[in-house]
Each structure stands twice: as structure tokens, then as C-alpha cells.
Coordinates of C-alpha atoms and ligand atoms in Angstrom, one line a residue:
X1 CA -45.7 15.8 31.0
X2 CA -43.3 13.1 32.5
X3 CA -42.0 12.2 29.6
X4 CA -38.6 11.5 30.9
X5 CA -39.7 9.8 34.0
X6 CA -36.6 9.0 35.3
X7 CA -34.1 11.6 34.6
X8 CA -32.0 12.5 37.4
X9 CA -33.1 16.6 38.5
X10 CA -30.4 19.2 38.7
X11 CA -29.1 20.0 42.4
X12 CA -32.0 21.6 43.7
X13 CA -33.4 22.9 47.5
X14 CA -37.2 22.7 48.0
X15 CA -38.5 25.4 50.7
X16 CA -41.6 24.8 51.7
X17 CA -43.7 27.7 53.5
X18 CA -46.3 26.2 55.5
X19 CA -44.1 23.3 56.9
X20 CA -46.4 22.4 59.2
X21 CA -49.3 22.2 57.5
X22 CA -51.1 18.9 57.1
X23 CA -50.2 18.9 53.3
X24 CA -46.6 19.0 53.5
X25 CA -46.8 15.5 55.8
X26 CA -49.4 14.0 54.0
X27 CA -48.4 14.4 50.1
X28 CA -45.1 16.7 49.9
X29 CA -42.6 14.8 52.0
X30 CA -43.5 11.4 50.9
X31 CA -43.8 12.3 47.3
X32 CA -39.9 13.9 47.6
X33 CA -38.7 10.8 49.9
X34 CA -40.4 8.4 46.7
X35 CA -38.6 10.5 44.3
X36 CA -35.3 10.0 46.5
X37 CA -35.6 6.4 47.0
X38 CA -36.4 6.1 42.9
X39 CA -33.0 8.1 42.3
X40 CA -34.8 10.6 40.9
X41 CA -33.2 13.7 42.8
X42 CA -29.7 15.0 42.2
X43 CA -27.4 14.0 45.4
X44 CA -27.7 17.7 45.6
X45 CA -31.1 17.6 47.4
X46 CA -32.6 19.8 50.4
X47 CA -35.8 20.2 51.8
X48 CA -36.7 23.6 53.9
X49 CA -39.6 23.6 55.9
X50 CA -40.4 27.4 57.1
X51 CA -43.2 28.0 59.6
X52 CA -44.1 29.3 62.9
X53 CA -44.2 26.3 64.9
X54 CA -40.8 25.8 67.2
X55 CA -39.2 22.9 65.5
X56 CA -35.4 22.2 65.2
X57 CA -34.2 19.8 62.4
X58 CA -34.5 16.9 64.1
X59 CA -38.2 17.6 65.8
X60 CA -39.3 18.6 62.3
X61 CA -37.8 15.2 60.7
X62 CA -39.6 13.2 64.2
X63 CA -42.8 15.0 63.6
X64 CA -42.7 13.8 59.8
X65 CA -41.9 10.2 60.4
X66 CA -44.3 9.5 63.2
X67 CA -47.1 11.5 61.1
X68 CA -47.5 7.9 58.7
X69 CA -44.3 5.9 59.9
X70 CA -45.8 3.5 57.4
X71 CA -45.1 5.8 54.6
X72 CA -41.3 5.0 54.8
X73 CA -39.4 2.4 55.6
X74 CA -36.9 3.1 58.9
X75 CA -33.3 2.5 57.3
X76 CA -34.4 4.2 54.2
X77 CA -35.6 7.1 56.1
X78 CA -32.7 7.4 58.4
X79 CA -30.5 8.3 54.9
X80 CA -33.1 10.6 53.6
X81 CA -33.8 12.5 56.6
X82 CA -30.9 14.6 56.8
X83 CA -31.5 16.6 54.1
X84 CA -34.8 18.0 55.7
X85 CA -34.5 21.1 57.5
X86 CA -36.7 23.4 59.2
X87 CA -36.5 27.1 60.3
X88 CA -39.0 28.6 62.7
X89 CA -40.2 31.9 61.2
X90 CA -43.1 33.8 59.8
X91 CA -42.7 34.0 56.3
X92 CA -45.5 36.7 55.9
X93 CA -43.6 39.5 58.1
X94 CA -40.7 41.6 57.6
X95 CA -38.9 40.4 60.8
X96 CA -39.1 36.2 59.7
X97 CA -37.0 37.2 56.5
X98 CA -33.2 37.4 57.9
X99 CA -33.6 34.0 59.3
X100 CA -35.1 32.3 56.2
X101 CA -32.7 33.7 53.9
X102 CA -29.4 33.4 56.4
X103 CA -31.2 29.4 56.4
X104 CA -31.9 28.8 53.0
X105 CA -28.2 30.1 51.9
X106 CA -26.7 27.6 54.6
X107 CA -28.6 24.6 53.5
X108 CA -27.8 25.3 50.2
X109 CA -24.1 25.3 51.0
X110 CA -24.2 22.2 52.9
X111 CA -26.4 20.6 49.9
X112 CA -24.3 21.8 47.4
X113 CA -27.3 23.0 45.9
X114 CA -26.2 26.3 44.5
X115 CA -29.0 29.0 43.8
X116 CA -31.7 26.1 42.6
X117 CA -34.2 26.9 44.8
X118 CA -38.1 25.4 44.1
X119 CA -40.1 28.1 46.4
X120 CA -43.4 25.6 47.8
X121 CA -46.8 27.6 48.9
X122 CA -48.7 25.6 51.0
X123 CA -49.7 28.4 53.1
X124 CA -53.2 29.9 53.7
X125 CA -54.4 31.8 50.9
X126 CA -54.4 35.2 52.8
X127 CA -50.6 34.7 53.1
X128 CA -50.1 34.0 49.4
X129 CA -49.2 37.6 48.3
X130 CA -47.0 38.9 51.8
X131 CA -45.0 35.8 51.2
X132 CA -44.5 35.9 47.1
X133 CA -43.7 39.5 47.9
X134 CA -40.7 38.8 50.6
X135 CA -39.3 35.8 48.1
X136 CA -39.0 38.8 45.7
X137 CA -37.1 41.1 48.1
X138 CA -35.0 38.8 49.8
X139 CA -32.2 38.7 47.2
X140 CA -33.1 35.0 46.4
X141 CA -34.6 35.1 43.2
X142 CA -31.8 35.7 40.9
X143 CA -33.0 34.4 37.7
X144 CA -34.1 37.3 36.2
X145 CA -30.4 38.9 36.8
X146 CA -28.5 40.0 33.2
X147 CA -25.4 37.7 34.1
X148 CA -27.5 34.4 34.6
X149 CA -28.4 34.5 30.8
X150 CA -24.7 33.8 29.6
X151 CA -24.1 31.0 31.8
X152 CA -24.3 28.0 30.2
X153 CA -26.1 26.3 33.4
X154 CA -27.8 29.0 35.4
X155 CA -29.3 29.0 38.3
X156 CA -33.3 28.7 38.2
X157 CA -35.3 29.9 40.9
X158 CA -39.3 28.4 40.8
X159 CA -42.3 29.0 42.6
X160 CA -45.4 26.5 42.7
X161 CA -48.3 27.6 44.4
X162 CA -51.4 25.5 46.0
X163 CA -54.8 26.2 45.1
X164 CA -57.3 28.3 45.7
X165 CA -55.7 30.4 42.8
X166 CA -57.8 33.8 43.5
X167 CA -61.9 33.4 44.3
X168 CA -63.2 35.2 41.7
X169 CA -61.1 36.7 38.5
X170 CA -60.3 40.0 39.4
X171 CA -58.6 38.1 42.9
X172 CA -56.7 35.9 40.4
X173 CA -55.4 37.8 38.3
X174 CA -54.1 40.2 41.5
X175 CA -51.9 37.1 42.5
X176 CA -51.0 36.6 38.7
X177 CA -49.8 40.1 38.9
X178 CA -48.1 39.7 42.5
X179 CA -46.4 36.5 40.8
X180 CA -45.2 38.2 37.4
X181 CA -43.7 41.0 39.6
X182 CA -41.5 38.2 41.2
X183 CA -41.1 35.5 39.1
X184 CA -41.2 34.8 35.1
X185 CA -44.4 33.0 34.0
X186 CA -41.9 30.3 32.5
X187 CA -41.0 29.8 36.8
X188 CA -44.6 30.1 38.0
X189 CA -45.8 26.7 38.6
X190 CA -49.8 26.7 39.4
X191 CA -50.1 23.2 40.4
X192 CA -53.5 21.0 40.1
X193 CA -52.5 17.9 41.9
X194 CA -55.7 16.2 39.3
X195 CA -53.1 17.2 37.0
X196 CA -50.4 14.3 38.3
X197 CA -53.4 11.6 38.5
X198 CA -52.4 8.8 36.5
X199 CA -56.0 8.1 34.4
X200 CA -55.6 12.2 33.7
X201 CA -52.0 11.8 32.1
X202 CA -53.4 8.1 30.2
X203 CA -56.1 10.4 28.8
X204 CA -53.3 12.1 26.6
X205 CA -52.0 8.9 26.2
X206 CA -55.3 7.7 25.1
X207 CA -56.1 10.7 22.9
X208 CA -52.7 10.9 21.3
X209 CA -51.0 7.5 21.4
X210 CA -53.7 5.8 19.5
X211 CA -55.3 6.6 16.1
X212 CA -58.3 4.7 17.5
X213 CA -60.4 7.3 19.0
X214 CA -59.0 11.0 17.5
X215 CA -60.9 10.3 14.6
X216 CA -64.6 10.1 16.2
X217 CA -63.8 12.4 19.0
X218 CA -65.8 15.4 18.1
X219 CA -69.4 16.6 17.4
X220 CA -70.6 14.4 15.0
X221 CA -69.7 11.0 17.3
X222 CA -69.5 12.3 20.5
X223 CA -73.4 13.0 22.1
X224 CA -72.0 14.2 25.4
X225 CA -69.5 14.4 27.7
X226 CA -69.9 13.9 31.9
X227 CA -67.2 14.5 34.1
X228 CA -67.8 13.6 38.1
X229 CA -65.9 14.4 41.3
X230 CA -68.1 12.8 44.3
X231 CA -66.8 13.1 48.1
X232 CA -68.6 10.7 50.7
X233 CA -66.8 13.2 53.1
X234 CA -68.6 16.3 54.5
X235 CA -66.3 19.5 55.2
X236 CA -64.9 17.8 58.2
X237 CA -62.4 20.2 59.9
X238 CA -62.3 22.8 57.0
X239 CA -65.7 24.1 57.9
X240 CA -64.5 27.8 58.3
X241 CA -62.7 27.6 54.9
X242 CA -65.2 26.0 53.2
X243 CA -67.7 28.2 54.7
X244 CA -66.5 31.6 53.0
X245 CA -67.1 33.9 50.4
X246 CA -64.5 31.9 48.2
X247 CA -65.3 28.4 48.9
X248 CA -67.7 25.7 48.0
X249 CA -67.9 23.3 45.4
X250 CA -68.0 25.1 42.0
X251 CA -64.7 27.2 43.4
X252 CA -63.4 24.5 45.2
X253 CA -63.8 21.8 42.4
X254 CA -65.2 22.7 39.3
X255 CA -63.5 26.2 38.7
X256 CA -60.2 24.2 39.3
X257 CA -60.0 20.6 38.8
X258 CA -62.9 19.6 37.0
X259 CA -62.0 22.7 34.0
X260 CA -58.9 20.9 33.7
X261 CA -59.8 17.8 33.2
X262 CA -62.5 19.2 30.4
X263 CA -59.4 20.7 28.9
X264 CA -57.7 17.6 28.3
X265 CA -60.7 15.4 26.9
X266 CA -61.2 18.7 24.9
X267 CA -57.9 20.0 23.9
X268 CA -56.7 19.7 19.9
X269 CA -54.0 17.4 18.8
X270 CA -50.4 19.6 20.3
X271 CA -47.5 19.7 17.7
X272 CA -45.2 18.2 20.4
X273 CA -45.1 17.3 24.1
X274 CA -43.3 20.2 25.0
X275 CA -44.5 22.2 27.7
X276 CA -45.7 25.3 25.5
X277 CA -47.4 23.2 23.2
X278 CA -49.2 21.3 25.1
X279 CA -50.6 24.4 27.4
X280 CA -51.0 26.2 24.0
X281 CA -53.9 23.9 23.4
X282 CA -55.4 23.8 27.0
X283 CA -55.4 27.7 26.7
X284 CA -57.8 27.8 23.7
X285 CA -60.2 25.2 25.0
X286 CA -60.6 27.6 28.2
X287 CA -60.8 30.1 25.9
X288 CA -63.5 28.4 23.8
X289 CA -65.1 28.0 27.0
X290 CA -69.0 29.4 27.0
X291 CA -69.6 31.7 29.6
X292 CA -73.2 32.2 30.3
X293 CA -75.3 35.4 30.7
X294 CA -77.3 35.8 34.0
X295 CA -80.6 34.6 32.3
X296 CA -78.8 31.5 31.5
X297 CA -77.5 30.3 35.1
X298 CA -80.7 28.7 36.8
X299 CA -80.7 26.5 33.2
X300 CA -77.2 25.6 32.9
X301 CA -76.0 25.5 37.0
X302 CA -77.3 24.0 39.7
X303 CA -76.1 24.2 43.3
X304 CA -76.9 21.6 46.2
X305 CA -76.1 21.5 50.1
X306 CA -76.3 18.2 52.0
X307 CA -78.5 17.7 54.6
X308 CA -78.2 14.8 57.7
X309 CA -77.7 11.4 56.3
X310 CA -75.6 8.5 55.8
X311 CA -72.9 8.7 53.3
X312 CA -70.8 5.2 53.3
X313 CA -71.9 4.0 56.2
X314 CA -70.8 7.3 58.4
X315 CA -73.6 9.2 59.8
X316 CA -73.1 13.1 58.3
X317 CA -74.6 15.7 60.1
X318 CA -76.6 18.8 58.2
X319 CA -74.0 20.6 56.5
X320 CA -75.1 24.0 58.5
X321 CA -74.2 22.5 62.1
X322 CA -70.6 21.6 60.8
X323 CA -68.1 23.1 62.9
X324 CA -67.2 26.9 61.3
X325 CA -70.0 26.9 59.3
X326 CA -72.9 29.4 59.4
X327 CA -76.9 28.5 60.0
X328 CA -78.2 29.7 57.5
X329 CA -75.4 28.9 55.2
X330 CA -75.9 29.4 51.5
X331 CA -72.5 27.7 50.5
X332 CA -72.7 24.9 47.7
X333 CA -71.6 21.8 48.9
X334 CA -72.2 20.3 45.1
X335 CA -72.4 22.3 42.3
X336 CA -73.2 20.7 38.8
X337 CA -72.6 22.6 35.3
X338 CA -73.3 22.3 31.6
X339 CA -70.6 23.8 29.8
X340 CA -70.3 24.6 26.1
X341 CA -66.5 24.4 24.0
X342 CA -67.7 27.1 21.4
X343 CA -64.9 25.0 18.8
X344 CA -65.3 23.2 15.5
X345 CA -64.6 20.2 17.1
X346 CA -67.0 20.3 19.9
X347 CA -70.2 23.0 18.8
X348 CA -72.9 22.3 20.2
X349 CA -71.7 19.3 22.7
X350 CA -72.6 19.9 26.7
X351 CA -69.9 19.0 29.2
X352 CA -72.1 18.2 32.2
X353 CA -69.3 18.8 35.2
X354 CA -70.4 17.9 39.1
X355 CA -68.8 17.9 42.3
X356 CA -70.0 17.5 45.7
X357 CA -69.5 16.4 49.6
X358 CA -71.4 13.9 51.6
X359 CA -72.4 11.8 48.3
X360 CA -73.4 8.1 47.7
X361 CA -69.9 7.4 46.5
X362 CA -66.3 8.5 46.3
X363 CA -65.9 8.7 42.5
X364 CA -64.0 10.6 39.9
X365 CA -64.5 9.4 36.5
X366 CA -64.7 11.0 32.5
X367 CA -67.9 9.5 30.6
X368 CA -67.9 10.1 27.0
X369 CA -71.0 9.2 25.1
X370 CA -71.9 8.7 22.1
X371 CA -74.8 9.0 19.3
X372 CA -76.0 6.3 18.4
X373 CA -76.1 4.6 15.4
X374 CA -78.0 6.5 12.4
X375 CA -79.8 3.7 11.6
X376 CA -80.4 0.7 14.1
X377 CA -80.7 -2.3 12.4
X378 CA -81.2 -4.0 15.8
X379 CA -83.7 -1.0 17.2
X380 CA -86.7 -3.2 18.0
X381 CA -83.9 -5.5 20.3
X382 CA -82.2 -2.9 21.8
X383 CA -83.4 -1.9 25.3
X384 CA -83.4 1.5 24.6
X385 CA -80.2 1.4 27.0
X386 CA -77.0 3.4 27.1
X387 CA -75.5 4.4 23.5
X388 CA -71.9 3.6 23.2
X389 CA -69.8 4.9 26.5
X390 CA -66.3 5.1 27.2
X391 CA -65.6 5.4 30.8
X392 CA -62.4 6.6 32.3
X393 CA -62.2 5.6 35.7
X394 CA -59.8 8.4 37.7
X395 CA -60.7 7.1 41.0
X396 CA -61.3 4.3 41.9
X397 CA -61.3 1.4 39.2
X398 CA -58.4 3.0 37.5
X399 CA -59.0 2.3 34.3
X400 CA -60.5 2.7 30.7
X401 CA -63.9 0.5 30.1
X402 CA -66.0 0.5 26.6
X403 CA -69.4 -0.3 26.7
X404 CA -71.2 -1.2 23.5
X405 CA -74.3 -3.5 22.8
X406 CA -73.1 -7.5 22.1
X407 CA -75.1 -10.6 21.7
X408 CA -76.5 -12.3 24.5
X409 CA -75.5 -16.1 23.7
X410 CA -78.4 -18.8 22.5
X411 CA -80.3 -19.0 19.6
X412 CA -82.5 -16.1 20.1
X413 CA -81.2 -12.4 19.0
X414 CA -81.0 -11.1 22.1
X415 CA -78.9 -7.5 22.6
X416 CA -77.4 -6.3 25.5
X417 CA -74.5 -3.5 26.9
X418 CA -71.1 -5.2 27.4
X419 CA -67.6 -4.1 28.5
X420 CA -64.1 -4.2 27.6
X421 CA -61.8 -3.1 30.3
X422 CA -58.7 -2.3 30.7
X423 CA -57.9 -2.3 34.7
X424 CA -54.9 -0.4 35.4
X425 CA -54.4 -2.2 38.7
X426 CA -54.6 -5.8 36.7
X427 CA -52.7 -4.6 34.2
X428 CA -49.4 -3.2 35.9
X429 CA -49.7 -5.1 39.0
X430 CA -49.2 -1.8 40.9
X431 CA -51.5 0.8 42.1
X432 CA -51.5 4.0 40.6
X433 CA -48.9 6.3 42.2
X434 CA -49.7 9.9 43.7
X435 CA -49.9 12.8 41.4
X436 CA -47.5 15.2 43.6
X437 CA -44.6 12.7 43.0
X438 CA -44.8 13.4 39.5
X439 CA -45.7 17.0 39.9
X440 CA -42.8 17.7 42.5
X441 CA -40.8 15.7 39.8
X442 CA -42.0 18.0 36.9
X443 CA -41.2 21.4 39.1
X444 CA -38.1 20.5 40.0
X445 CA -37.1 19.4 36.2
X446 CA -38.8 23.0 34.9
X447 CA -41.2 20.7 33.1
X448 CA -44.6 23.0 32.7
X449 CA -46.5 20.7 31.0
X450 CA -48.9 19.4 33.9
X451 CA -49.5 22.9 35.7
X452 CA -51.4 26.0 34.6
X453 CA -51.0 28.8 32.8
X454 CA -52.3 32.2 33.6
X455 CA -54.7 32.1 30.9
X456 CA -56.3 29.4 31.5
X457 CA -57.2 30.5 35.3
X458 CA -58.3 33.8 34.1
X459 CA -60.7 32.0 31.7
X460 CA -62.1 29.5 34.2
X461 CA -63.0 32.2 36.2
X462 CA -65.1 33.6 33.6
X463 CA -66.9 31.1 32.9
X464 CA -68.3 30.2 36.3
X465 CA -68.0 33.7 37.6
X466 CA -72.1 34.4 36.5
X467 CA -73.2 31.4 38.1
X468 CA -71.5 32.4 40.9
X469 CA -72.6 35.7 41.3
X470 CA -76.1 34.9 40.4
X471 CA -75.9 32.4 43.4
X472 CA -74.8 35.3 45.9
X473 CA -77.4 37.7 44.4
X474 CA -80.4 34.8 44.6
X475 CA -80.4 32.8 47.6
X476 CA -82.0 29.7 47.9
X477 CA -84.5 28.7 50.3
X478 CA -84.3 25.3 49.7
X479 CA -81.0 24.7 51.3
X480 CA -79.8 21.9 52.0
X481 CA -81.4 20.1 48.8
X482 CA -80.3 16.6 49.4
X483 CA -79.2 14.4 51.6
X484 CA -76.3 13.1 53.0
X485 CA -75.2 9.7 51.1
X486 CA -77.6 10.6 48.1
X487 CA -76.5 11.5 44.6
X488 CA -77.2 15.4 44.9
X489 CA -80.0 17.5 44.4
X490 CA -82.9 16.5 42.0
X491 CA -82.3 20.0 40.4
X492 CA -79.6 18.3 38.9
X493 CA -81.6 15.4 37.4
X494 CA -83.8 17.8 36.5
X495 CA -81.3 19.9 34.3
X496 CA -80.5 16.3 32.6
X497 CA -83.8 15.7 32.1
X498 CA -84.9 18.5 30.2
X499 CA -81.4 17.6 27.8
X500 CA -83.3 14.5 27.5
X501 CA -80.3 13.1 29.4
X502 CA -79.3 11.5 32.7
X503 CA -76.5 11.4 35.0
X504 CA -74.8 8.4 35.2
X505 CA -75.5 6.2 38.4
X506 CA -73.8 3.6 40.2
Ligands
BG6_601 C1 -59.1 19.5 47.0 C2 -60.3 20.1 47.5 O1 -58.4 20.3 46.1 O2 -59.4 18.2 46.3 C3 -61.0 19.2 48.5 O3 -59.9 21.3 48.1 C4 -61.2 17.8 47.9 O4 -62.2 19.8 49.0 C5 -60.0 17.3 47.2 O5 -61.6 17.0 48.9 C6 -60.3 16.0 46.4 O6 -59.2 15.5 45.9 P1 -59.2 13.9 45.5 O7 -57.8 13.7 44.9 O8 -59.4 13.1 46.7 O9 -60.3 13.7 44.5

């Protein structure tokens, strides 16, 4: 966690594989260029970019700029930009490897940035393992060497690596071994970029800042938990990744993201903020984690595919006619799932999680419900409405909202929900900064706090990997299930209702 927000990092060199990707120009170079304009970086600072694509330097600093020329102001930009470089190359063959290294050294030289080096993935997943391998024969990793450790300042060497992380658990934890063989699991950065959202890192702040709500957060106050993630988008142009073995939504979201941010509403109390601590604790809530037999799946999962329709006002074709996706698709396009935290804390509490694309709204938000009262002196007023709800808005509304039952004003006794707010937008006058600054930050400080451990994606696996295979041995013939600008399948309603439960709706 950024709990030193604005220390200065050591001289560092960030080479980015998969330069040209659409990544690197949308979040990665504007996050760095924020950190550099903060004074956040050491004057020691280089960026790499390595890809195929046949840029120089300057092309490679051009095609950056006039990606979002809004993102950066000109004269600012004019001092940052030459400590961006680029190296045409394949990373993922033999032959690319003299010219990366012979670059990387030379940039490093003329940065002054020593062996720091911050390895960036942001290549396809197929090239994941060719290129972790090369890093680890290419004499630039020298971490691990016996001198290093009696230097007072060593050198460090870290890799952080995109998502997906593996498709299933025996893929995962093939590229946790591929890492380990490179790189110590102390230098192995597995980002989540829901990690660095601002309303994930306030729900720590929330949880552990206040004595107000540690004390009923657990089984006997807390009734249930939802957690959303809804897209208006379709797939758009990533059809043909989407559209495979290892996408959809319960890989794409759930498995990853969403099982996060469960970990962090569910996580104990850490002894510190250090890194360890605080991943100790993650670790054992996706270790609590219920996975469910095959008999349990069509009760506790439900997948959906969108159909035509309108989502925010854009007309969405049927899922299945999307560019690079098969006709008779049987890909998830929202996934919904009742998990179980098998703890003292949390027996017997569902986490309802759900994704999808091509929804009613764009909306990621943490509801926490809870019982109600044990006896309701006002029952006969009360509208049989929501119990008590904390809401914590990740996107959009930033923010933290209460809802409990208050007085309507007059004579009468009239009861009704009401809100207390806390608008994050309101309240610093700013809107809430992207998570891969902080992230980037974090990696380049060797802070581990916000990414995760192997454990915890070899347990996430787990725990979805029956309803996943159930899904591939049981297709459904009711794909697509909803439509286009609805809130998902009723099959998810359905699964609410017979909890007796309902999703909450906009
Ligand atoms: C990515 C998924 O990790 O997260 C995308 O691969 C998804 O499919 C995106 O659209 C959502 O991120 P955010 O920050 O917009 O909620």
C-alpha cells in the first residue's frame, strides 16, 4: 500500500515488452509521466519500450504524444520525453535478445540507472513464458547473485506481469514456476490494476482506520455481501481473445478482480501495513475460499451471454456476430457467483460476485448488508425495504454511502431508507487518480502490498475452476440469455431469489 506516497524511487529503468500495445499508451506512459511531473521518480529514470514495430526513439515518443496529446501538457512533455526509448525487436526469439540487452545496458548508462531494472509484461499471454525465459538468460537479472547480498544498496531487478495470470490452475501455476525459475517471489509483481483503484485502497482505510465498522463486520451483523463489475461495452475488438478457451467473464473478471476485492472486505485485521502482512491475510481468505463440488455449480453459478440490444444508448449486436467470435459461442459474457469464506468471521455469509458486458450500466460497487434488527420496534412502519446497506461506490460515484431507515418529517410516524454520503469527488475536489500510477509507483518502490501472491492465484483458481469445467462439460442452449442493456440473465435473479435475496438495481 502507498503508504509513503511521495517518496522519491531509487534510480530505476522500466522496460516495457509490448511497447506498442494499446496498454502501454493508454495507462503505462501517462501513469510514469504523472509520477515524473509529481517528483516521484529518481532523476535516474528510463523508460524501454521493446517490440516489433519499427520505431526509433523519437517515432516511439511521437506515436505516444499524439495517441492522447491531452494527457500531457507540451513543455512538460518535451522534458520528460527523453528518457523514453524504444528498441525494435522480438522479445519472444533467441535472435531479438542481443539488441535488447546491448539497449537496455546503454540506456541504463545514459540514465544513470545502474542495474535497477522494473521488467513490464504487457505482451500476449502466449508470449508470457518465451519472454520471462530470455529475461532469465540474458545476464540481466542479477539479483539473485551471492555478491549483491553484501552491498549495502543492491541492485534489484523486478518483474510485473499483466493479467490473464494462467486460465485454469494447472496453467497458473506453470507461469508461477516459469517466474520462480527467474525471479524471487519477493520481485514478482502480479499486478490487478482493481488493486490501485482509489475506493479499493479507502476500503482498508475504511476497515482499519476506524473502530466504527470492525466491530459488526462479521456473521452476526453482516447478512450479505454483493460485489458488481458491470460493462455497457460488448467485446469490441477483443472478440478473438475474448472468444477462447481462457476467456469470458468468470476468468476475465471474477477469477481476477472481483476475488480481490472479496479479499479485502474479507481479510482479518494485518499486524502492520507491510507488504507481507498485509498479503498474509489476503492469502488465508482465498484460502478460506469454498470451492464447490460439480453438484453444486448450476446452484451457486450462473453464466449469461448478451444478445442484440441497446446498452447506454449504443446499439450492441448479438454477442455471437462480434467480430472473432464463434456462432455458436458458449463463452460467458456475465458470470455471477455465490461464494462462501469458510472463516469464523464470515461462516455461513454468501458473497454474491457478478460481472458482465453489454449491461444497463457501467458500475463497480461493494454492497454490504446487514440483518436487521432482532426486534423491530417500528416493523408495522417499515416498508419491508432494504435492511441497513453500506455502499462503496468504486466506479462511478466514488464514494462510501450508508443507508439506514430515518423519519420522514410531520407529525405522523412515517419510516423511510436515508443516506449519508461521503462523495469522494465533493470531498477532495479532485477526481480519483488511476490505479497504475500508484501501482507503477509501488513496483518501482518494491512495495508488494497491492499485487498478488502466488497463493492467492492458485486458490482463486480453485474455486471457480468447477464452475468452469462444469460449463465446458454442459452447454447451454439458451445462449445468449439476456439482452444487450439489461441487467443479465434472470438465472441470476433467480439464484437470489431462492436465498430469498435480490440483486441490487439501479
Ligand atoms: C480488464 C478486463 O481487466 O478490466 C476487461 O480484461 C474489462 O474486459 C476491464 O473491460 C474493466 O476494467 P475497469 O477498470 O474499466 O472496471
Amino acid at each position: 500500500m502507498p503508504h509513503e506516497p511521495n517518496i522519491q524511487t531509487s534510480p530505476a529503468l522500466v522496460v516495457i515488452f509490448g511497447a506498442s500495445g494499446d496498454l502501454t499508451k493508454r495507462k503505462l506512459i501517462p501513469a510514469l509521466y504523472q509520477l515524473w511531473c509529481e517528483g516521484r521518480l529518481s532523476p535516474k529514470f528510463a523508460i524501454l519500450g521493446v517490440a516489433r514495430s519499427g520505431f526509433d526513439d523519437a517515432g516511439w515518443r511521437r506515436e505516444l504524444y499524439d495517441f492522447n496529446p491531452k494527457a500531457f501538457d507540451a513543455a512538460k512533455w518535451a522534458q520528460f520525453a527523453p528518457c523514453i526509448h524504444y528498441v525494435a525487436a522480438d522479445s519472444t526469439r533467441d535472435a531479438g535478445w542481443p539488441a535488447i540487452t546491448d539497449r537496455v545496458r546503454e540506456v541504463g548508462r545514459e540514465h544513470g540507472t545502474g542495474e535497477n531494472i522494473l521488467f513490464y509484461l504487457s505482451v500476449s499471454p502466449q508470449h508470457f513464458e518465451p519472454v520471462i525465459g530470455h529475461i532469465g538468460t540474458s545476464g540481466l537479472v542479477t539479483e539473485g547473485r551471492a555478491y549483491c547480498s553484501i552491498l549495502e544498496h543492491r541492485p534489484w531487478q523486478r518483474i510485473v506481469i499483466e493479467k490473464p495470470f494462467g486460465s485454469d490452475p494447472a496453467s497458473a501455476r506453470q507461469l508461477n514456476m516459469a517466474l520462480a525459475h527467474v525471479f524471487e517471489e519477493e520481485s514478482t509483481y502480479r499486478i490487478d490494476h482493481y488493486l490501485g483503484k482509489e475506493l479499493v485502497q479507502n476500503l482498508m482505510v475504511l476497515r482499519f482506520a476506524n473502530s466504527l465498522f470492525e466491530p459488526i463486520w462479521n456473521e452476526k451483523y453482516i447478512d450479505h455481501v454483493q460485489i458488481t463489475a458491470s460493462e455497457t461495452v460488448g467485446v469490441e475488438s477483443r472478440g478473438s481473445y475474448y472468444d477462447s478457451p481462457s476467456g469470458g467473464a468468470m476468468r476475465d473478471m471474477v477469477q481476477s478482480h472481483l476475488l480481490q476485492v472479496l479479499s479485502v472486505v474479507a481479510m482479518e485485521p494485518p499486524v502492520s501495513l507491510d507488504a507481507v502482512d498485509v498479503r498474509t491475510e489476503k492469502v488465508k481468505v482465498f484460502k478460506a475460499l469454498r470451492v464447490p463440488t460439480p453438484a453444486e455449480v448450476p446452484f451457486v453459478a450462473v453464466r449469461g451471454q448478451y444478445g442484440a440490444g441497446n446498452a447506454a444508448g449504443k446499439a450492441l449486436a448479438d454477442y455471437r456476430t462480434e467480430g472473432g467470435v464463434a456462432g455458436d459461442s458458449q463463452v460467458d459474457t456475465y458470470a455471477a457467483m455465490k461464494f462462501f469464506v469458510d472463516t469464523w468471521r464470515w461462516g455461513g455469509v454468501p458473497f454474491y460476485l457478478r460481472s458482465g458486458k453489454a449491461m444497463a450500466k457501467k458500475c463497480t460497487e461493494i454492497v454490504v448488508y446487514f440483518k436487521r434488527a432482532p426486534h423491530s420496534l417500528f416493523r408495522s412502519h417499515l416498508k419491508g425495504g432494504n435492511p441497513n446497506q453500506l455502499l462503496i461506490s468504486i466506479h462511478p460515484d466514488e464514494g462510501v454511502r450508508i443507508r439506514f431507515a430515518g423519519k420522514e418529517p410531520g407529525t405522523g410516524l412515517k419510516i423511510n431508507d436515508v443516506v449519508m454520503e461521503f462523495d469522494y469527488v465533493e470531498q477532495w475536489k479532485v477526481e480519483p487518480p488511476d490505479g497504475y500510477a500508484t501501482l507503477l509507483h509501488d513496483a518501482i518502490r518494491g512495495d508488494q502490498t497491492l499485487f498478488k501472491h502466488r497463493d492467492e492465484i492458485d486458490c482463486s483458481w480453485s474455486a471457480v475452476q468447477p464452475v468452469l469445467d462444469y460449463w465446458a462439460e454442459n452447454p447451454d442452449a439458451n445462449l445468449p440469455n439476456y439482452a444487450a442493456g439489461s441487467w443479465g440473465p434472470a438465472a441470476a435473479d433467480e439464484m437470489m431469489g431462492r436465498d430469498g435475496r435480490h440483486w441490487r438495481t439501479h
